CSV table of C-alpha atoms in Angstrom, one decimal:
chain,number,residue,atom,x,y,z
A,1,MET,CA,-13.6,48.7,-44.5
A,2,ASN,CA,-9.5,48.7,-43.8
A,3,LEU,CA,-9.3,52.1,-41.1
A,4,ARG,CA,-6.2,52.1,-40.5
A,5,ASP,CA,-5.1,52.3,-43.8
A,6,ASP,CA,-7.9,54.9,-44.6
A,7,ALA,CA,-6.6,57.3,-41.9
A,8,ARG,CA,-2.8,56.7,-43.2
A,9,ALA,CA,-3.8,57.6,-46.6
A,10,LEU,CA,-5.5,61.2,-44.4
A,11,SER,CA,-1.7,61.4,-42.3
A,12,ASP,CA,-0.1,64.3,-44.6
A,13,ASP,CA,-4.1,66.2,-43.9
A,14,LEU,CA,-4.2,65.5,-40.2
A,15,VAL,CA,-0.1,66.6,-39.9
A,16,ARG,CA,-1.0,69.9,-41.8
A,17,MET,CA,-4.1,70.6,-39.4
A,18,ARG,CA,-2.5,69.8,-36.0
A,19,ARG,CA,0.7,71.9,-37.0
A,20,ALA,CA,-1.6,74.9,-38.3
A,21,VAL,CA,-3.9,74.8,-35.1
A,22,HIS,CA,-0.3,74.3,-33.4
A,23,ARG,CA,1.1,77.5,-34.6
A,24,THR,CA,-2.2,79.8,-33.7
A,25,PRO,CA,-3.5,78.5,-29.8
A,26,GLU,CA,-6.6,79.7,-28.3
A,27,THR,CA,-7.1,79.5,-24.6
A,28,GLY,CA,-10.8,79.8,-22.3
A,29,LEU,CA,-13.9,78.7,-24.6
A,30,ASP,CA,-13.7,81.2,-26.9
A,31,LEU,CA,-11.6,79.5,-30.0
A,32,PRO,CA,-12.7,81.5,-32.7
A,33,ARG,CA,-9.9,80.7,-35.5
A,34,THR,CA,-9.8,77.0,-33.6
A,35,GLN,CA,-13.3,76.2,-34.3
A,36,GLU,CA,-13.0,78.3,-38.0
A,37,ALA,CA,-9.9,75.2,-39.0
A,38,VAL,CA,-12.1,72.9,-37.4
A,39,LEU,CA,-15.3,73.8,-39.6
A,40,THR,CA,-13.3,74.1,-42.5
A,41,GLU,CA,-12.5,70.0,-42.5
A,42,LEU,CA,-15.5,69.6,-42.4
A,43,ASN,CA,-17.0,71.9,-44.6
A,44,GLY,CA,-18.5,69.2,-47.6
A,45,LEU,CA,-18.8,65.8,-45.1
A,46,PRO,CA,-22.6,64.2,-44.4
A,47,LEU,CA,-23.0,66.0,-40.8
A,48,GLU,CA,-25.2,68.0,-39.4
A,49,ILE,CA,-23.9,71.1,-37.7
A,50,ARG,CA,-24.0,72.9,-34.8
A,51,THR,CA,-21.9,75.8,-32.7
A,52,GLY,CA,-21.8,76.2,-29.5
A,53,ASP,CA,-23.7,79.4,-28.2
A,54,SER,CA,-21.7,80.3,-24.4
A,55,LEU,CA,-18.4,78.7,-26.1
A,56,SER,CA,-16.9,78.1,-29.8
A,57,SER,CA,-17.5,74.0,-29.9
A,58,VAL,CA,-18.2,72.4,-32.5
A,59,THR,CA,-20.9,69.6,-31.8
A,60,ALA,CA,-21.4,67.6,-35.2
A,61,VAL,CA,-23.8,64.6,-36.1
A,62,LEU,CA,-23.2,61.6,-38.6
A,63,ARG,CA,-26.1,59.5,-39.2
A,64,GLY,CA,-25.8,56.2,-40.2
A,65,LYS,CA,-28.9,53.6,-39.6
A,66,ALA,CA,-31.7,54.9,-38.4
A,67,ASP,CA,-32.7,54.1,-34.8
A,68,GLY,CA,-29.4,52.6,-34.2
A,69,PRO,CA,-27.5,53.2,-31.4
A,70,VAL,CA,-25.1,56.3,-30.6
A,71,VAL,CA,-22.0,56.7,-29.8
A,72,LEU,CA,-20.0,60.0,-28.9
A,73,LEU,CA,-16.3,61.0,-29.6
A,74,ARG,CA,-15.0,64.0,-27.7
A,75,GLY,CA,-11.7,66.2,-29.2
A,76,ASP,CA,-10.6,69.1,-26.7
A,77,MET,CA,-9.1,72.0,-28.7
A,78,ASP,CA,-7.9,74.8,-25.9
A,79,ALA,CA,-4.2,75.6,-25.5
A,80,LEU,CA,-2.6,76.7,-22.4
A,81,PRO,CA,-1.3,80.3,-21.2
A,82,VAL,CA,2.3,79.0,-21.9
A,83,ALA,CA,4.7,80.5,-23.8
A,84,GLU,CA,6.0,77.8,-25.6
A,85,ARG,CA,10.2,76.8,-25.2
A,86,THR,CA,10.4,74.1,-28.2
A,87,GLY,CA,12.1,75.6,-31.3
A,88,LEU,CA,10.0,73.8,-33.3
A,89,ASP,CA,9.4,75.4,-36.7
A,90,PHE,CA,5.2,75.2,-36.3
A,91,ALA,CA,6.5,77.0,-33.1
A,92,ALA,CA,3.1,79.2,-30.5
A,93,GLY,CA,4.4,82.6,-30.8
A,94,ASN,CA,1.5,84.6,-28.9
A,95,GLY,CA,2.2,83.5,-26.1
A,96,ASN,CA,0.0,80.2,-25.7
A,97,MET,CA,0.4,76.5,-26.1
A,98,HIS,CA,-0.8,73.6,-27.3
A,99,ALA,CA,1.3,72.1,-24.2
A,100,CYS,CA,-1.2,69.5,-23.8
A,101,GLY,CA,-1.6,67.6,-27.0
A,102,HIS,CA,-4.9,68.9,-27.8
A,103,ASP,CA,-4.0,70.6,-31.5
A,104,LEU,CA,-3.4,66.8,-32.0
A,105,HIS,CA,-7.6,65.5,-30.6
A,106,THR,CA,-8.8,68.3,-32.8
A,107,ALA,CA,-6.9,66.8,-35.7
A,108,MET,CA,-7.6,63.1,-34.8
A,109,LEU,CA,-11.7,63.3,-34.0
A,110,THR,CA,-11.7,65.7,-38.2
A,111,GLY,CA,-9.6,62.5,-39.2
A,112,ALA,CA,-12.8,60.5,-37.6
A,113,ALA,CA,-15.2,62.6,-39.0
A,114,ARG,CA,-13.6,61.6,-43.3
A,115,LEU,CA,-13.4,58.0,-42.4
A,116,LEU,CA,-16.9,57.5,-40.8
A,117,SER,CA,-18.7,60.0,-42.9
A,118,ALA,CA,-16.7,57.8,-45.7
A,119,HIS,CA,-18.3,54.2,-44.9
A,120,ARG,CA,-21.4,55.8,-43.5
A,121,ASP,CA,-23.4,53.6,-45.1
A,122,ARG,CA,-22.1,51.2,-43.1
A,123,LEU,CA,-22.9,52.3,-39.7
A,124,ALA,CA,-25.1,50.3,-37.0
A,125,GLY,CA,-25.9,54.0,-36.6
A,126,ASP,CA,-25.3,58.2,-35.2
A,127,VAL,CA,-22.0,59.5,-34.3
A,128,VAL,CA,-21.8,62.6,-32.7
A,129,PHE,CA,-18.5,64.6,-32.3
A,130,MET,CA,-17.7,66.9,-29.9
A,131,PHE,CA,-14.6,69.7,-30.1
A,132,GLN,CA,-14.9,71.3,-26.7
A,133,PRO,CA,-13.2,74.1,-25.8
A,134,GLY,CA,-12.0,75.0,-22.6
A,135,GLU,CA,-10.4,71.7,-21.1
A,136,GLU,CA,-7.7,73.9,-19.1
A,137,GLY,CA,-9.7,75.0,-16.4
A,138,TYR,CA,-12.8,76.6,-17.9
A,139,ASP,CA,-15.2,73.1,-17.7
A,140,GLY,CA,-16.4,73.3,-21.2
A,141,ALA,CA,-17.7,70.3,-21.2
A,142,ARG,CA,-20.4,71.5,-18.6
A,143,HIS,CA,-21.5,74.2,-21.0
A,144,MET,CA,-21.8,71.5,-23.7
A,145,LEU,CA,-23.8,69.2,-22.0
A,146,ASP,CA,-26.0,72.0,-20.5
A,147,GLU,CA,-26.8,73.7,-24.2
A,148,GLY,CA,-27.8,69.5,-25.5
A,149,LEU,CA,-24.8,67.7,-26.3
A,150,LEU,CA,-26.0,64.7,-25.3
A,151,ALA,CA,-29.3,65.1,-27.2
A,152,ALA,CA,-27.3,65.8,-30.5
A,153,ALA,CA,-28.8,63.0,-32.2
A,154,GLY,CA,-32.1,62.7,-30.4
A,155,ARG,CA,-31.1,59.8,-28.1
A,156,ARG,CA,-28.5,59.7,-26.1
A,157,PRO,CA,-25.3,58.0,-26.6
A,158,GLU,CA,-24.9,54.8,-25.5
A,159,ALA,CA,-21.0,55.1,-24.8
A,160,ALA,CA,-18.4,58.1,-25.5
A,161,TYR,CA,-15.2,58.0,-25.3
A,162,ALA,CA,-12.1,60.3,-25.3
A,163,ILE,CA,-8.2,60.1,-26.7
A,164,HIS,CA,-5.6,61.9,-24.2
A,165,VAL,CA,-2.1,61.4,-26.3
A,166,LEU,CA,1.1,62.0,-23.8
A,167,SER,CA,4.2,63.5,-24.1
A,168,ALA,CA,5.8,61.5,-21.9
A,169,GLY,CA,5.4,58.2,-20.5
A,170,LEU,CA,4.1,56.3,-22.3
A,171,PRO,CA,6.1,54.3,-25.4
A,172,GLY,CA,5.1,56.3,-29.1
A,173,GLY,CA,1.7,54.8,-30.5
A,174,ALA,CA,0.7,53.1,-27.7
A,175,PHE,CA,-2.7,52.5,-25.8
A,176,ARG,CA,-3.7,52.3,-21.9
A,177,THR,CA,-6.9,52.7,-20.5
A,178,ARG,CA,-8.3,50.8,-17.4
A,179,GLY,CA,-12.0,50.1,-15.5
A,180,GLY,CA,-13.0,52.3,-12.8
A,181,THR,CA,-10.6,55.6,-12.1
A,182,ALA,CA,-8.9,56.8,-14.7
A,183,MET,CA,-8.0,59.8,-13.9
A,184,ALA,CA,-7.9,62.7,-10.4
A,185,ALA,CA,-10.7,64.8,-9.1
A,186,SER,CA,-9.6,68.5,-9.2
A,187,ASN,CA,-9.9,71.4,-6.3
A,188,VAL,CA,-8.3,74.5,-5.7
A,189,LEU,CA,-8.0,75.8,-1.7
A,190,ARG,CA,-7.6,79.2,-1.6
A,191,VAL,CA,-6.7,80.9,1.7
A,192,THR,CA,-6.4,84.4,2.5
A,193,VAL,CA,-5.1,85.0,6.3
A,194,ARG,CA,-5.8,88.0,7.6
A,195,GLY,CA,-3.0,89.4,10.6
A,196,GLU,CA,-2.0,93.3,12.1
A,197,GLY,CA,0.7,94.6,10.3
A,198,GLY,CA,3.9,95.9,11.5
A,199,HIS,CA,8.0,96.4,12.0
A,200,GLY,CA,9.6,93.4,11.1
A,201,ALA,CA,11.8,93.8,14.4
A,202,MET,CA,9.2,93.9,16.7
A,203,PRO,CA,7.0,90.7,15.6
A,204,TYR,CA,5.3,91.0,19.0
A,205,ARG,CA,3.5,94.4,18.5
A,206,ALA,CA,1.6,92.7,15.1
A,207,LYS,CA,-0.3,89.6,14.4
A,208,ASP,CA,2.2,88.2,11.8
A,209,PRO,CA,-0.3,86.0,8.8
A,210,VAL,CA,2.7,84.8,7.2
A,211,GLN,CA,3.8,83.3,10.1
A,212,ALA,CA,0.3,81.6,10.6
A,213,ALA,CA,0.2,81.0,6.7
A,214,CYS,CA,3.0,79.2,6.5
A,215,ALA,CA,1.8,76.2,9.7
A,216,MET,CA,-1.1,76.0,7.9
A,217,VAL,CA,1.0,74.7,4.6
A,218,SER,CA,2.7,72.0,7.4
A,219,ALA,CA,-0.5,71.1,9.2
A,220,LEU,CA,-2.5,70.3,5.3
A,221,GLN,CA,0.2,68.0,4.8
A,222,ALA,CA,0.4,66.7,7.8
A,223,TRP,CA,-2.9,66.4,8.6
A,224,ILE,CA,-3.8,64.3,4.4
A,225,THR,CA,-1.2,61.8,5.6
A,226,ARG,CA,-2.4,61.2,9.3
A,227,THR,CA,-6.2,61.3,7.8
A,228,PHE,CA,-6.5,59.7,4.2
A,229,ASP,CA,-6.1,55.8,3.4
A,230,ILE,CA,-3.1,55.6,1.2
A,231,PHE,CA,-5.2,52.9,-1.4
A,232,ASP,CA,-7.5,56.0,-1.8
A,233,PRO,CA,-4.5,59.0,-1.4
A,234,VAL,CA,-5.1,62.7,-1.5
A,235,VAL,CA,-2.4,65.0,-3.4
A,236,LEU,CA,-2.1,68.8,-2.4
A,237,THR,CA,0.2,71.2,-3.5
A,238,VAL,CA,0.6,74.7,-2.9
A,239,GLY,CA,1.9,76.6,-6.0
A,240,THR,CA,1.1,80.1,-5.0
A,241,PHE,CA,2.2,81.6,-1.6
A,242,HIS,CA,2.0,85.8,-1.6
A,243,ALA,CA,3.2,87.8,1.2
A,244,GLY,CA,4.8,91.3,2.2
A,245,THR,CA,6.9,94.2,0.1
A,246,LYS,CA,10.3,94.5,2.7
A,247,SER,CA,12.4,92.5,4.7
A,248,ASN,CA,11.5,94.3,7.5
A,249,VAL,CA,7.7,95.0,7.2
A,250,ILE,CA,5.3,92.1,9.0
A,251,PRO,CA,2.5,92.3,5.6
A,252,ASP,CA,-1.5,92.8,6.9
A,253,THR,CA,-2.6,89.8,5.4
A,254,ALA,CA,-1.0,86.5,3.5
A,255,VAL,CA,-2.5,84.6,0.8
A,256,PHE,CA,-1.5,80.8,-0.8
A,257,GLU,CA,-3.6,79.0,-2.7
A,258,ALA,CA,-3.4,74.9,-3.4
A,259,THR,CA,-4.4,71.9,-6.0
A,260,VAL,CA,-5.8,69.7,-4.3
A,261,ARG,CA,-6.4,65.8,-6.1
A,262,SER,CA,-8.2,63.0,-4.7
A,263,PHE,CA,-9.8,59.8,-6.4
A,264,SER,CA,-13.0,59.4,-4.9
A,265,GLN,CA,-16.0,61.2,-4.0
A,266,ALA,CA,-15.4,60.2,-0.6
A,267,ALA,CA,-12.3,61.7,0.1
A,268,GLN,CA,-13.1,64.3,-2.3
A,269,ALA,CA,-15.9,65.0,0.3
A,270,ARG,CA,-14.2,64.3,3.3
A,271,VAL,CA,-11.0,66.8,2.0
A,272,LYS,CA,-13.5,69.8,1.1
A,273,ASP,CA,-14.3,70.6,4.8
A,274,GLY,CA,-11.4,69.6,6.4
A,275,THR,CA,-8.4,71.1,4.6
A,276,VAL,CA,-11.0,74.9,5.7
A,277,GLU,CA,-11.6,73.7,9.3
A,278,VAL,CA,-7.1,72.6,10.1
A,279,CYS,CA,-7.5,76.7,8.5
A,280,ARG,CA,-9.5,78.1,10.8
A,281,GLY,CA,-7.8,76.0,14.1
A,282,ILE,CA,-4.4,77.4,12.9
A,283,ALA,CA,-5.9,80.9,12.7
A,284,ALA,CA,-7.3,80.5,16.0
A,285,ALA,CA,-4.0,79.6,17.5
A,286,TYR,CA,-2.0,82.4,15.7
A,287,GLY,CA,-4.9,84.7,16.9
A,288,VAL,CA,-5.4,85.9,13.4
A,289,GLY,CA,-8.6,85.8,10.8
A,290,VAL,CA,-8.5,83.7,7.7
A,291,ASP,CA,-11.2,83.1,4.9
A,292,ALA,CA,-10.4,79.7,3.6
A,293,GLU,CA,-12.3,78.6,0.0
A,294,PHE,CA,-12.7,75.0,-1.6
A,295,ALA,CA,-13.6,75.0,-5.0
A,296,ALA,CA,-14.8,71.8,-7.0
A,297,LEU,CA,-13.5,72.6,-9.9
A,298,TYR,CA,-13.3,69.0,-12.0
A,299,PRO,CA,-14.8,64.7,-10.6
A,300,VAL,CA,-12.9,62.2,-10.6
A,301,THR,CA,-12.7,60.7,-14.2
A,302,VAL,CA,-14.5,56.9,-13.9
A,303,ASN,CA,-14.6,54.8,-16.8
A,304,ASP,CA,-17.4,52.2,-17.4
A,305,ASP,CA,-15.4,49.1,-16.5
A,306,ARG,CA,-17.0,46.8,-19.6
A,307,GLU,CA,-16.3,50.3,-21.9
A,308,ALA,CA,-12.6,49.8,-20.6
A,309,ALA,CA,-12.6,46.2,-21.6
A,310,PHE,CA,-13.8,46.8,-25.3
A,311,VAL,CA,-11.7,49.2,-26.1
A,312,GLY,CA,-9.0,47.2,-25.0
A,313,ASP,CA,-10.3,44.7,-26.9
A,314,ALA,CA,-10.4,46.7,-30.1
A,315,VAL,CA,-6.9,48.5,-30.0
A,316,ARG,CA,-5.3,44.5,-29.8
A,317,GLU,CA,-7.2,43.7,-32.5
A,318,ALA,CA,-7.4,46.9,-34.6
A,319,MET,CA,-3.1,47.6,-34.5
A,320,GLY,CA,-2.3,44.9,-32.8
A,321,GLU,CA,-1.7,42.9,-29.5
A,322,GLU,CA,1.8,44.5,-28.7
A,323,ARG,CA,-0.3,48.2,-28.6
A,324,PHE,CA,-2.2,47.9,-25.7
A,325,ALA,CA,-1.8,46.6,-21.9
A,326,PRO,CA,-4.2,48.2,-19.1
A,327,LEU,CA,-3.1,51.7,-17.2
A,328,PRO,CA,-2.0,50.2,-14.0
A,329,GLN,CA,-3.0,53.0,-12.0
A,330,PRO,CA,-5.1,56.3,-12.0
A,331,LEU,CA,-3.4,59.6,-13.0
A,332,THR,CA,-3.5,63.1,-10.8
A,333,GLY,CA,-4.1,64.8,-13.9
A,334,ALA,CA,-7.8,65.6,-14.0
A,335,GLU,CA,-10.1,66.1,-16.8
A,336,ASP,CA,-13.7,67.4,-17.7
A,337,PHE,CA,-14.7,64.5,-19.9
A,338,SER,CA,-15.7,63.3,-16.0
A,339,ARG,CA,-18.4,65.8,-16.2
A,340,VAL,CA,-20.0,63.3,-19.9
A,341,LEU,CA,-18.6,60.0,-18.3
A,342,ALA,CA,-20.8,60.7,-15.2
A,343,GLU,CA,-23.8,60.7,-17.6
A,344,VAL,CA,-22.8,57.9,-20.1
A,345,PRO,CA,-20.9,54.8,-20.0
A,346,GLY,CA,-17.4,55.1,-21.7
A,347,ALA,CA,-13.5,55.5,-21.4
A,348,MET,CA,-10.6,57.7,-21.2
A,349,ILE,CA,-7.8,56.6,-23.6
A,350,PHE,CA,-4.3,57.7,-23.6
A,351,LEU,CA,-2.1,57.3,-26.1
A,352,GLY,CA,2.2,57.7,-26.0
A,353,ALA,CA,3.2,60.5,-28.6
A,354,PRO,CA,6.7,61.2,-27.2
A,355,PRO,CA,8.9,62.6,-29.5
A,356,VAL,CA,10.9,60.5,-32.3
A,357,GLY,CA,13.8,58.7,-30.5
A,358,ALA,CA,13.1,60.7,-27.2
A,359,ASP,CA,13.2,58.5,-23.2
A,360,PRO,CA,9.4,58.6,-21.7
A,361,GLU,CA,10.6,58.4,-18.9
A,362,ARG,CA,12.6,61.3,-19.9
A,363,SER,CA,11.0,63.6,-22.4
A,364,PRO,CA,9.0,66.7,-20.7
A,365,ASN,CA,5.9,66.4,-20.3
A,366,ASN,CA,2.4,67.6,-20.4
A,367,HIS,CA,2.1,71.2,-20.0
A,368,SER,CA,5.3,71.7,-20.0
A,369,PRO,CA,7.0,74.6,-22.2
A,370,LEU,CA,9.3,72.1,-23.5
A,371,ALA,CA,6.6,69.5,-24.8
A,372,GLU,CA,6.6,67.8,-27.8
A,373,PHE,CA,4.4,65.8,-29.4
A,374,ASP,CA,5.0,62.5,-32.0
A,375,ASP,CA,2.5,63.7,-35.3
A,376,ALA,CA,3.2,59.8,-36.3
A,377,VAL,CA,0.1,59.3,-33.6
A,378,LEU,CA,-2.4,61.3,-35.6
A,379,ALA,CA,-3.4,58.3,-38.4
A,380,ASP,CA,-3.6,55.9,-35.8
A,381,GLY,CA,-5.5,57.6,-33.6
A,382,ALA,CA,-7.7,59.3,-36.2
A,383,ALA,CA,-8.5,55.4,-37.4
A,384,MET,CA,-8.7,54.1,-33.1
A,385,TYR,CA,-11.8,57.0,-33.0
A,386,ALA,CA,-12.9,55.1,-36.0
A,387,GLU,CA,-12.8,52.1,-35.0
A,388,LEU,CA,-14.4,52.5,-31.3
A,389,ALA,CA,-17.5,54.3,-33.3
A,390,VAL,CA,-17.7,51.5,-35.8
A,391,ARG,CA,-17.1,48.4,-33.5
A,392,ARG,CA,-19.2,50.1,-30.9
A,393,LEU,CA,-22.4,50.5,-33.0
A,394,GLU,CA,-22.4,46.9,-34.5
A,395,ARG,CA,-22.6,46.1,-30.7
A,396,GLY,CA,-26.0,47.6,-30.8
A,397,PRO,CA,-27.8,48.9,-26.5
A,398,ALA,CA,-26.6,48.3,-23.4
A,399,HIS,CA,-23.4,46.1,-24.3
A,400,VAL,CA,-25.7,43.5,-25.5
A,401,PRO,CA,-24.7,41.9,-29.1
A,402,ALA,CA,-25.8,43.0,-32.1
A,403,GLU,CA,-28.4,40.0,-32.5
A,404,ALA,CA,-29.5,38.8,-29.3
């Protein structure tokens, strides 16, 4: 079977679907219009389809050889609460935006379902298609796991793969992955400093929470650089800071939130306790109260070494040597596909999709209101999903060659 040629024949359909989904972006766990679009594309294919109970997910199973292995392919479907400013003729206008390329993932995975359905009689096992809402901070993967995702085919998957497009940082059509840590853990530090308000001209009669909160922000950065190995780094960025209503009024409270990224379970555990203790120590020194909460969001995304190597071989053989290179270091973004990879060996794969003619190093990045993605990668993305499923099923279970 020549999946790449077959995928090119679907290219117009994939572009049409991607743009339709792009025009009507939905956020969170409830994506009724996106779910309907996926179900429409899958209609008529020989799939066993189940929709989610607590979220608008779609899980579809394609049966191949009876009692063969199972491979899972994932595409996330949700958008971001970002007002689009691309000026594209299919741009969204509802205040949300597919600024992370999930509209491409959705179209590519429906394309893979069509490709593999056309060659169903040659599949050495079953394929599970995971259409997931809520990746952008809503832990949709955990919801799908809780609702029985890994039992959808009646047998647990032997391998799981996800492809994620990037609007910057990679040349168009380039595939990248790596064994081991591929993406960071994502956590949130929420801090409320409680002081005693007063007149700005007489700070000695108040307990200023703003000064204490500023000291915490600085102290957290110093603590991190003096605590963590630079080869197992932690990144902390304060994204919000709110206090006061007028220049001459000392407020009662100051509030800030920070995103905290780490690349190992050990670092994640250490930074959880340490950041809270730093804030408490600074509060004690300034004589104010503090409520500091460290909330874990997504764990570290860890690729299986052998599955990552398998992906590299598959891309080179199916797409050409020039289309693949190992990812030199993990990305600092985070992913709830990490929860699937904690249960099933597999790999998160990245696909360059900057706009045509753009410099990948200068293009607006994922999550930008100006982020654009090249539709030309859709066919190869769909073909690669299908190639990974076909080749991995032929390998058989537990990394053992089929003939062994």
